[in-house]
Amino acid sequence: MKILIPAILLLTSLSIHGQNRIGTGAVQELYEQHCLSCHGAGLDGGLGGSLLDSSDWKHVGKGKSFLEYVREGDLEAGMPSFKDGLSDKEIRSLEIYIDEVRQKTDRETTPIVQKEENVYTAGDYQFQVETVIEGLSTPWSIYFFTPEHALITEKAGDLRIWKSGQLSPPVDGTPKVDSRGQGGLLEVAAHPDYADNGWIYLGFSVGAEGTADPNARMTKVVRGRIADNCWIDEEVIFEVPAAFQTAAGVHFGTRFVFQDGYLYFSIGDRGAQDQAQDLTRPNGKVHRIYDDGRIPADNPFVDQSGAYASIWTYGNRNIQGLAAHPETGWIYATEHGPRGGDEINLIEKGLNYGWPVITHGMNYNGTPITEKTEAPGMEQPLLHWTPSIAVCGIDFYQGTDFPAWKHDLFVGGLASQELHRLRIDHDKVIEHEIVLKGEGRVRDVASGPDGYLYLVLNSPDRVVRLVSVR
Ligand code: HEC
């Protein structure tokens, strides 16, 4: 994998939002108790060597895993065995901790992006970030009809039309949503044959009728049309029965991909991690239905007794980015990891993506989840991020402003406030570069019909585009 290393230091700290957990919690106490005396408070060494540069390691990664090495130790060299003092899970959390601190330390000395006087340089391009739409409140998703006409969701429940530089008042009569926690009015997209049928699809979180628990909610999908700024002709496309509604305020997923008459969409694990492996549950999955809501007969689990028939893939923690490659049609997803282990996956029929049996992360408080990062029958991500960048919206670039980036995947990060460019060859990431940082939390990415790359940002809330400077 080629990592492009830019040359100018951008003084943006990692200590924003979620990333301020680095170096904290139970795992830090473990480190202090068991490793600090020899490897130093800053991991930069003492009696034992520095843990900041793994390329210096003689055994780990060279025929031995971190877990094996720390379990057994290297008594001759003076590295004790931790087989009796630490569980495998705890050793795994220390490995994640060392990755976190290493990256944080690297980033304090190595630049993340090149930016000078508001001009970014990435690869052969120089670009500026131009604000296009303001006056929004926590925008979540954008869908473009034309360069001058788009739909935007606001998390609290409003759908807005942006036309010829003007933002409409909230569209009247859109469905009621429950926007507590991470829920709300999330995804919007028009049907691929919108010109003929006028259908617009919305994905949001809401409780079902007849749910006894007022906190119980799940992702719901409807379609409708818009006339004179009113939402009309609504049809329910996907809704789970009351028994499947769950009470947590987190992990709704909710991104769409339309393809060949099907609608693919994600639902997060709803904070009930073990349910991601449970095929009788709709959460922690990617679903595939027809665009009118019917269940395709060739879905992978339709014939399995008790299974939720719309499931396409499972073991997915919280997918908030979903996009199909414009030429191959392969579907890719970004999945929020816990602390560490954000993922990008190639989404394929019936596969198990492993959460929470395997993960490259640990709990937010620094306690371990599992020592397992891989297992038979469970997919590995194409790429994973530790520390987490809080991956969110993605899109393949199809524009003309940056011709060399055509069909590269752009990935937004919330906590990291980063935009990553990935060149993907089927199931391999062959280039990975951070092109932008510090403009806001990147909620959604859209390749605009005018050839520019658009970003939906939160705090500050706005839609921007990258415009090349020649
Ligand atoms: C009593 C001192 C001591 C303690 C405590 C200790 N180490 Fe070490 N460690 C060493 C020494 C000495 C080496 C070998 C020389 C070197 O490469 O630093 C080593 C090497 C390592 C290496 C390098 C492996 C390689 O392939 O070269 C890792 C990783 C490591 N230790 C992790 C840990 C972790 C994690 C802990 C806490 C659970 C820990 N150590 C606790 C002394 C210690």
Coordinates of C-alpha atoms and ligand atoms in Angstrom, one line a residue:
M1 CA 0.0 0.0 0.0
K2 CA 1.4 3.4 -1.0
I3 CA 1.0 6.0 1.7
L4 CA 1.7 9.5 0.4
I5 CA 3.4 11.6 3.0
P6 CA 2.9 15.3 2.6
A7 CA 5.4 17.9 3.6
I8 CA 3.8 20.8 5.5
L9 CA 2.7 20.6 9.1
L10 CA -0.9 21.2 9.8
L11 CA -1.4 22.0 13.4
T12 CA -4.6 20.3 14.1
S13 CA -4.7 18.2 17.2
L14 CA -6.1 14.7 17.2
S15 CA -7.8 15.6 20.5
I16 CA -11.2 16.4 19.0
H17 CA -14.4 14.6 19.7
G18 CA -13.9 10.8 19.9
Q19 CA -10.2 10.8 19.3
N20 CA -9.5 12.3 22.7
R21 CA -9.8 8.9 24.2
I22 CA -6.4 7.9 23.0
G23 CA -4.2 6.9 25.8
T24 CA -7.0 6.8 28.4
G25 CA -9.1 4.3 30.3
A26 CA -8.5 0.7 31.5
V27 CA -5.9 0.0 28.9
Q28 CA -3.8 2.9 30.0
E29 CA -3.9 1.5 33.6
L30 CA -2.8 -1.9 32.2
Y31 CA 0.1 -0.3 30.4
E32 CA 1.2 1.7 33.5
Q33 CA 0.9 -1.3 35.7
H34 CA 2.7 -3.8 33.5
C35 CA 4.8 -2.2 30.8
L36 CA 5.7 1.4 31.7
S37 CA 8.5 0.6 34.1
C38 CA 10.6 -0.8 31.2
H39 CA 9.1 0.8 28.0
G40 CA 8.6 4.4 29.4
A41 CA 5.6 6.7 30.0
G42 CA 5.7 7.9 26.4
L43 CA 6.4 4.4 25.0
D44 CA 9.7 5.7 24.0
G45 CA 11.8 3.1 25.8
G46 CA 13.9 2.7 28.9
L47 CA 15.1 -0.7 30.1
G48 CA 13.1 -2.2 27.2
G49 CA 13.1 -0.7 23.8
S50 CA 10.8 2.0 22.3
L51 CA 7.4 0.7 21.3
L52 CA 6.8 3.6 18.9
D53 CA 8.5 2.1 15.9
S54 CA 7.4 -1.4 15.2
S55 CA 9.9 -1.7 12.3
D56 CA 12.6 -2.0 15.1
W57 CA 10.9 -5.1 16.5
K58 CA 12.9 -8.3 16.2
H59 CA 10.1 -10.8 16.7
V60 CA 6.7 -9.3 16.5
G61 CA 5.5 -9.2 12.9
K62 CA 8.4 -11.4 12.0
G63 CA 7.0 -14.9 12.5
K64 CA 5.4 -14.1 15.8
S65 CA 2.3 -12.2 16.7
F66 CA 2.2 -9.5 19.4
L67 CA 0.0 -11.8 21.5
E68 CA 2.4 -14.7 21.3
Y69 CA 5.4 -12.6 22.1
V70 CA 3.9 -10.8 25.1
R71 CA 2.4 -14.0 26.4
E72 CA 5.7 -15.9 26.2
G73 CA 8.1 -13.0 26.7
D74 CA 11.8 -13.1 25.8
L75 CA 13.5 -14.0 29.0
E76 CA 17.0 -13.8 27.6
A77 CA 16.5 -10.3 26.4
G78 CA 14.8 -9.3 29.6
M79 CA 11.2 -9.1 28.4
P80 CA 9.0 -10.9 31.0
S81 CA 6.3 -13.4 30.2
F82 CA 2.8 -12.2 30.8
K83 CA 1.0 -15.5 30.4
D84 CA -0.1 -15.5 34.0
G85 CA -0.6 -11.8 34.6
L86 CA -2.7 -10.8 31.6
S87 CA -5.5 -12.4 29.6
D88 CA -5.2 -12.7 25.8
K89 CA -7.9 -10.0 25.5
E90 CA -5.9 -7.6 27.7
I91 CA -2.8 -8.2 25.7
R92 CA -4.8 -7.4 22.5
S93 CA -6.0 -4.2 24.0
L94 CA -2.4 -3.2 24.8
E95 CA -1.5 -3.8 21.1
I96 CA -4.3 -1.4 20.1
Y97 CA -3.2 1.1 22.7
I98 CA 0.4 1.0 21.4
D99 CA -1.0 1.6 17.8
E100 CA -3.0 4.5 19.1
V101 CA -0.2 6.2 20.9
R102 CA 2.2 5.5 18.0
Q103 CA 0.0 7.2 15.5
K104 CA -0.7 10.2 17.8
T105 CA 3.0 10.6 18.4
D106 CA 3.7 10.3 14.6
R107 CA 1.1 12.9 13.9
E108 CA 2.6 15.4 16.3
T109 CA 5.8 15.4 14.2
T110 CA 4.6 14.4 10.7
P111 CA 2.2 16.5 8.7
I112 CA -1.2 15.0 7.9
V113 CA -2.2 17.1 5.0
Q114 CA -0.5 19.9 3.0
K115 CA -2.3 23.2 3.4
E116 CA -1.0 26.7 2.9
E117 CA -3.1 29.8 2.8
N118 CA -6.3 27.8 2.3
V119 CA -4.9 25.9 -0.6
Y120 CA -4.5 22.2 -0.1
T121 CA -2.1 20.1 -2.1
A122 CA -2.8 16.4 -2.6
G123 CA -1.0 14.4 -5.3
D124 CA -0.8 16.5 -8.4
Y125 CA -3.7 18.7 -7.4
Q126 CA -4.2 21.9 -5.5
F127 CA -7.6 22.8 -4.4
Q128 CA -9.7 25.1 -2.2
V129 CA -12.7 24.4 0.0
E130 CA -15.6 26.5 -1.2
T131 CA -18.8 26.8 0.9
V132 CA -21.9 26.2 -1.2
I133 CA -24.8 25.8 1.3
E134 CA -25.1 27.4 4.7
G135 CA -28.0 27.8 7.1
L136 CA -28.4 24.1 7.8
S137 CA -28.8 22.3 11.1
T138 CA -26.8 19.0 11.4
P139 CA -27.2 18.0 7.8
W140 CA -26.8 14.3 7.3
S141 CA -27.2 13.4 3.7
I142 CA -27.3 15.1 0.3
Y143 CA -28.7 13.9 -3.0
F144 CA -28.1 15.9 -6.2
F145 CA -30.5 16.0 -9.2
T146 CA -28.5 18.6 -11.0
P147 CA -25.6 20.9 -9.9
E148 CA -28.3 23.5 -8.9
H149 CA -30.9 21.2 -7.4
A150 CA -30.4 18.9 -4.4
L151 CA -32.2 17.4 -1.4
I152 CA -30.6 17.6 2.1
T153 CA -31.7 15.9 5.3
E154 CA -31.3 17.5 8.7
K155 CA -31.0 15.1 11.6
A156 CA -33.7 16.7 13.7
G157 CA -36.3 15.8 11.0
D158 CA -36.4 18.3 8.2
L159 CA -36.0 17.7 4.5
R160 CA -34.7 20.7 2.5
I161 CA -34.6 21.4 -1.1
W162 CA -31.7 23.4 -2.4
K163 CA -32.5 25.1 -5.8
S164 CA -30.7 27.8 -7.7
G165 CA -28.8 28.9 -4.6
Q166 CA -31.8 29.0 -2.3
L167 CA -32.7 26.7 0.6
S168 CA -36.4 25.8 0.8
P169 CA -38.3 25.9 4.1
P170 CA -38.6 22.3 5.5
V171 CA -40.7 20.1 3.1
D172 CA -44.2 19.9 4.7
G173 CA -45.6 16.5 5.8
T174 CA -42.4 14.4 5.8
P175 CA -42.6 11.5 8.3
K176 CA -42.2 12.0 12.0
V177 CA -38.8 10.9 13.2
D178 CA -37.3 10.3 16.6
S179 CA -34.0 12.3 16.6
R180 CA -32.7 11.5 20.1
G181 CA -29.1 10.2 20.3
Q182 CA -27.7 9.2 16.9
G183 CA -31.2 8.8 15.4
G184 CA -33.2 11.2 13.3
L185 CA -33.9 11.9 9.6
L186 CA -30.8 10.4 8.1
E187 CA -30.6 9.2 4.5
V188 CA -32.2 10.6 1.3
A189 CA -31.9 9.5 -2.3
A190 CA -34.1 9.6 -5.4
H191 CA -35.0 6.5 -7.3
P192 CA -32.7 5.8 -10.3
D193 CA -35.8 6.3 -12.6
Y194 CA -36.8 9.4 -10.7
A195 CA -37.5 11.3 -14.0
D196 CA -40.2 8.8 -14.8
N197 CA -41.6 7.9 -11.4
G198 CA -40.8 10.8 -9.1
W199 CA -39.9 8.6 -6.1
I200 CA -37.8 9.9 -3.3
Y201 CA -36.6 7.6 -0.5
L202 CA -36.0 8.6 3.1
G203 CA -34.3 6.5 5.8
F204 CA -34.9 7.5 9.5
S205 CA -35.3 6.3 13.0
V206 CA -38.6 6.0 14.7
G207 CA -40.6 3.8 17.0
A208 CA -43.3 1.4 15.7
E209 CA -46.9 1.8 16.5
G210 CA -47.8 -0.3 19.4
T211 CA -44.3 -0.4 20.9
A212 CA -44.7 -0.4 24.7
D213 CA -41.2 1.1 25.4
P214 CA -41.1 4.8 24.4
N215 CA -37.4 4.5 23.7
A216 CA -37.7 1.6 21.3
R217 CA -36.8 2.5 17.7
M218 CA -35.3 1.1 14.5
T219 CA -34.5 2.3 11.0
K220 CA -37.5 2.7 8.7
V221 CA -37.5 3.4 5.0
V222 CA -40.3 5.2 3.1
R223 CA -40.8 6.6 -0.3
G224 CA -42.9 9.5 -1.5
R225 CA -43.0 12.4 -3.9
I226 CA -42.6 16.1 -3.5
A227 CA -45.0 18.7 -5.0
D228 CA -45.1 22.4 -4.0
N229 CA -42.7 21.7 -1.1
C230 CA -45.1 19.1 0.3
W231 CA -44.3 15.4 0.9
I232 CA -47.1 13.3 -0.8
D233 CA -47.9 9.7 -1.9
E234 CA -46.0 8.2 1.0
E235 CA -45.5 4.4 1.0
V236 CA -43.7 2.3 3.6
I237 CA -40.8 0.4 2.1
F238 CA -39.2 -1.2 5.1
E239 CA -40.3 -1.3 8.8
V240 CA -39.6 -3.8 11.5
P241 CA -42.4 -5.2 13.7
A242 CA -42.6 -3.7 17.2
A243 CA -40.9 -6.8 18.7
F244 CA -37.6 -5.9 16.9
Q245 CA -37.5 -2.2 18.0
T246 CA -34.7 -1.7 20.5
A247 CA -34.1 1.1 23.0
A248 CA -30.5 2.2 22.6
G249 CA -29.9 5.7 21.2
V250 CA -27.0 4.6 19.0
H251 CA -26.0 2.8 15.8
F252 CA -28.8 3.2 13.3
G253 CA -26.6 2.9 10.2
T254 CA -29.0 4.0 7.4
R255 CA -27.3 4.5 4.0
F256 CA -28.8 3.5 0.7
V257 CA -27.5 2.0 -2.6
F258 CA -29.9 1.4 -5.5
Q259 CA -28.8 -1.2 -8.0
D260 CA -30.7 -3.3 -10.7
G261 CA -34.1 -2.7 -9.1
Y262 CA -32.9 -3.5 -5.6
L263 CA -32.4 -1.2 -2.6
Y264 CA -29.5 -2.0 -0.3
F265 CA -29.4 -0.3 3.0
S266 CA -27.7 -0.7 6.4
I267 CA -28.9 -0.9 9.9
G268 CA -26.4 -0.6 12.8
D269 CA -26.3 -3.0 15.7
R270 CA -28.3 -0.6 17.8
G271 CA -25.8 -0.9 20.6
A272 CA -26.7 -4.6 21.1
Q273 CA -23.4 -6.0 19.6
D274 CA -24.3 -9.7 19.9
Q275 CA -27.4 -9.2 17.8
A276 CA -25.2 -8.4 14.8
Q277 CA -24.5 -12.2 14.6
D278 CA -28.2 -13.1 15.1
L279 CA -29.9 -13.8 11.8
T280 CA -33.3 -13.5 13.4
R281 CA -32.6 -9.8 14.1
P282 CA -32.6 -6.9 11.6
N283 CA -29.9 -4.9 13.3
G284 CA -26.1 -5.1 12.6
K285 CA -26.9 -6.0 8.9
V286 CA -27.0 -4.8 5.3
H287 CA -30.4 -5.5 3.8
R288 CA -31.5 -6.0 0.2
I289 CA -35.1 -5.5 -0.9
Y290 CA -36.8 -4.6 -4.1
D291 CA -37.3 -0.9 -4.6
D292 CA -41.0 -1.3 -3.7
G293 CA -40.2 -3.2 -0.5
R294 CA -40.7 -6.8 -1.6
I295 CA -38.2 -9.4 -0.5
P296 CA -36.2 -11.0 -3.3
A297 CA -36.5 -14.8 -3.4
D298 CA -32.8 -15.2 -3.9
N299 CA -31.7 -13.3 -0.7
P300 CA -29.2 -15.5 1.1
F301 CA -31.3 -16.4 4.2
V302 CA -34.9 -16.4 2.9
D303 CA -35.1 -20.2 3.3
Q304 CA -33.5 -20.3 6.7
S305 CA -36.2 -20.8 9.3
G306 CA -36.6 -17.7 11.6
A307 CA -34.0 -15.6 9.7
Y308 CA -34.9 -12.0 8.8
A309 CA -35.5 -12.4 5.1
S310 CA -34.2 -9.1 3.9
I311 CA -30.7 -9.7 5.3
W312 CA -27.9 -9.5 2.7
T313 CA -24.9 -9.5 5.0
Y314 CA -24.4 -9.6 8.8
G315 CA -21.8 -9.0 11.6
N316 CA -21.8 -5.3 10.7
R317 CA -21.4 -2.9 13.6
N318 CA -22.6 0.5 12.2
I319 CA -22.4 1.2 8.5
Q320 CA -22.8 4.9 7.8
G321 CA -21.2 4.9 4.3
L322 CA -22.4 2.7 1.4
A323 CA -21.6 3.1 -2.3
A324 CA -21.4 1.1 -5.5
H325 CA -18.5 1.3 -7.8
P326 CA -19.7 3.2 -10.9
E327 CA -18.3 0.6 -13.4
T328 CA -18.0 -2.8 -11.6
G329 CA -21.1 -2.3 -9.3
W330 CA -19.2 -3.8 -6.3
I331 CA -20.7 -2.4 -3.1
Y332 CA -18.4 -1.0 -0.4
A333 CA -19.3 0.0 3.1
T334 CA -17.5 2.0 5.8
E335 CA -18.2 0.6 9.3
H336 CA -17.7 2.5 12.5
G337 CA -15.5 0.4 14.8
P338 CA -15.5 0.7 18.5
R339 CA -12.2 2.3 19.8
G340 CA -10.0 1.4 16.9
G341 CA -10.9 -0.8 14.1
D342 CA -13.0 1.4 11.8
E343 CA -13.4 -0.6 8.6
I344 CA -14.0 -0.5 4.9
N345 CA -15.5 -3.7 3.5
L346 CA -16.6 -5.1 0.2
I347 CA -20.2 -6.1 0.7
E348 CA -21.1 -9.5 -0.7
K349 CA -24.1 -11.8 -0.5
G350 CA -24.5 -13.7 2.7
L351 CA -21.1 -13.0 4.2
N352 CA -20.4 -12.4 7.9
Y353 CA -18.2 -9.4 8.6
G354 CA -17.4 -10.6 12.1
W355 CA -18.6 -8.0 14.6
P356 CA -18.3 -8.5 17.6
V357 CA -16.6 -12.0 17.4
I358 CA -13.7 -10.4 15.6
T359 CA -12.6 -6.8 15.6
H360 CA -9.5 -4.7 15.3
G361 CA -10.8 -2.4 18.1
M362 CA -11.5 -2.4 21.9
N363 CA -14.2 -0.8 24.0
Y364 CA -14.3 3.0 24.3
N365 CA -13.2 2.8 28.0
G366 CA -10.1 0.8 27.1
T367 CA -11.4 -2.6 28.2
P368 CA -10.9 -5.4 25.7
I369 CA -13.7 -6.9 23.5
T370 CA -11.8 -9.9 22.2
E371 CA -8.3 -11.0 21.3
K372 CA -9.6 -12.2 17.9
T373 CA -9.0 -10.1 14.9
E374 CA -9.8 -13.0 12.5
A375 CA -11.7 -16.2 12.4
P376 CA -12.8 -18.7 9.8
G377 CA -16.0 -17.8 8.0
M378 CA -15.6 -14.1 8.9
E379 CA -14.5 -11.4 6.4
Q380 CA -11.4 -9.2 6.9
P381 CA -11.8 -5.5 6.0
L382 CA -10.0 -4.1 3.0
L383 CA -8.5 -1.5 5.4
H384 CA -9.0 -0.7 9.1
W385 CA -8.2 2.5 11.0
T386 CA -6.7 2.5 14.5
P387 CA -7.2 5.0 16.1
S388 CA -10.7 5.3 14.6
I389 CA -11.4 8.3 12.4
A390 CA -15.1 7.7 12.9
V391 CA -15.7 6.8 9.3
C392 CA -19.0 8.1 7.8
G393 CA -20.3 8.9 4.3
I394 CA -18.5 7.7 1.2
D395 CA -18.7 8.1 -2.6
F396 CA -16.9 7.2 -5.7
Y397 CA -15.6 10.3 -7.6
Q398 CA -17.0 10.5 -11.1
G399 CA -16.3 14.1 -11.8
T400 CA -14.0 16.0 -14.1
D401 CA -12.3 18.5 -11.9
F402 CA -9.8 16.0 -10.6
P403 CA -9.5 13.6 -13.6
A404 CA -6.7 11.5 -12.0
W405 CA -9.0 10.7 -9.1
K406 CA -11.8 9.3 -11.3
H407 CA -13.4 6.3 -9.5
D408 CA -11.4 6.7 -6.4
L409 CA -13.4 6.3 -3.2
F410 CA -13.6 9.3 -0.9
V411 CA -14.2 8.5 2.8
G412 CA -15.3 11.1 5.4
G413 CA -14.3 11.0 9.0
L414 CA -16.3 12.6 11.8
A415 CA -14.0 12.7 14.8
S416 CA -10.9 13.1 12.7
Q417 CA -12.5 15.7 10.4
E418 CA -10.6 14.1 7.6
L419 CA -11.3 13.2 4.0
H420 CA -9.4 10.1 2.8
R421 CA -8.9 9.1 -0.8
L422 CA -8.7 5.4 -1.5
R423 CA -7.9 3.8 -4.8
I424 CA -9.5 0.3 -4.7
D425 CA -8.8 -2.6 -6.9
H426 CA -11.7 -5.0 -6.2
D427 CA -10.7 -6.1 -2.7
K428 CA -7.5 -4.3 -2.3
V429 CA -6.7 -0.7 -1.3
I430 CA -3.8 0.3 -3.5
E431 CA -3.5 3.9 -2.6
H432 CA -4.5 5.7 0.6
E433 CA -4.1 9.4 1.2
I434 CA -5.6 12.0 3.5
V435 CA -6.5 15.0 1.3
L436 CA -8.3 17.3 3.7
K437 CA -8.5 17.9 7.5
G438 CA -10.0 20.2 10.0
E439 CA -12.8 21.8 8.0
G440 CA -15.5 20.1 10.1
R441 CA -16.9 16.6 10.9
V442 CA -17.4 14.9 7.5
R443 CA -20.9 13.4 7.5
D444 CA -21.5 12.7 3.8
V445 CA -19.5 12.7 0.6
A446 CA -21.1 13.2 -2.9
S447 CA -19.6 13.3 -6.3
G448 CA -21.6 16.3 -7.7
P449 CA -23.1 16.3 -11.2
D450 CA -20.9 19.4 -12.0
G451 CA -17.7 17.4 -11.6
Y452 CA -16.8 18.7 -8.1
L453 CA -16.6 16.7 -5.0
Y454 CA -19.0 17.8 -2.3
L455 CA -18.9 17.3 1.5
V456 CA -21.6 17.6 4.0
L457 CA -20.0 18.9 7.2
N458 CA -21.2 19.2 10.8
S459 CA -19.8 21.7 13.2
P460 CA -19.7 24.0 11.5
D461 CA -22.8 22.8 9.6
R462 CA -22.5 23.5 5.8
V463 CA -22.0 21.9 2.4
V464 CA -18.7 22.6 0.7
R465 CA -17.0 21.5 -2.5
L466 CA -13.4 20.9 -3.4
V467 CA -12.5 23.2 -6.3
S468 CA -9.2 22.8 -8.1
V469 CA -6.8 25.7 -8.3
R470 CA -4.9 25.8 -11.6
Ligands
HEC1 C1 11.1 -5.8 33.0 C2 11.1 -5.0 31.8 C3 10.0 -5.1 30.8 C4 8.6 -5.1 31.0 C5 7.9 -4.9 32.3 C6 8.0 -5.2 29.7 N1 9.0 -5.3 28.8 FE1 8.6 -5.5 26.8 N2 10.6 -5.7 26.5 C7 11.6 -5.6 27.5 C8 12.9 -5.9 26.9 C9 14.2 -5.9 27.6 C10 12.6 -6.2 25.5 C11 13.7 -6.6 24.5 C12 14.5 -5.6 24.1 C13 13.8 -4.6 23.2 O1 13.7 -4.9 22.0 O2 13.3 -3.7 23.8 C14 11.2 -6.0 25.3 C15 10.6 -6.1 24.1 C16 9.3 -5.8 23.9 C17 8.7 -5.7 22.6 C18 9.4 -5.8 21.2 C19 9.2 -7.2 20.6 C20 10.1 -7.4 19.4 O3 9.7 -8.1 18.5 O4 11.3 -7.0 19.4 C21 7.3 -5.5 22.7 C22 6.3 -5.4 21.7 C23 7.1 -5.4 24.2 N3 8.3 -5.6 24.8 C24 5.9 -5.2 24.7 C25 5.7 -5.2 26.1 C26 4.4 -5.0 26.7 C27 3.1 -4.9 26.0 C28 4.6 -5.0 28.1 C29 3.6 -4.9 29.2 C30 2.6 -5.9 29.1 C31 6.1 -5.1 28.3 N4 6.7 -5.2 27.1 C32 6.7 -5.2 29.5 C33 11.4 -5.4 28.8 C34 10.2 -5.3 29.4

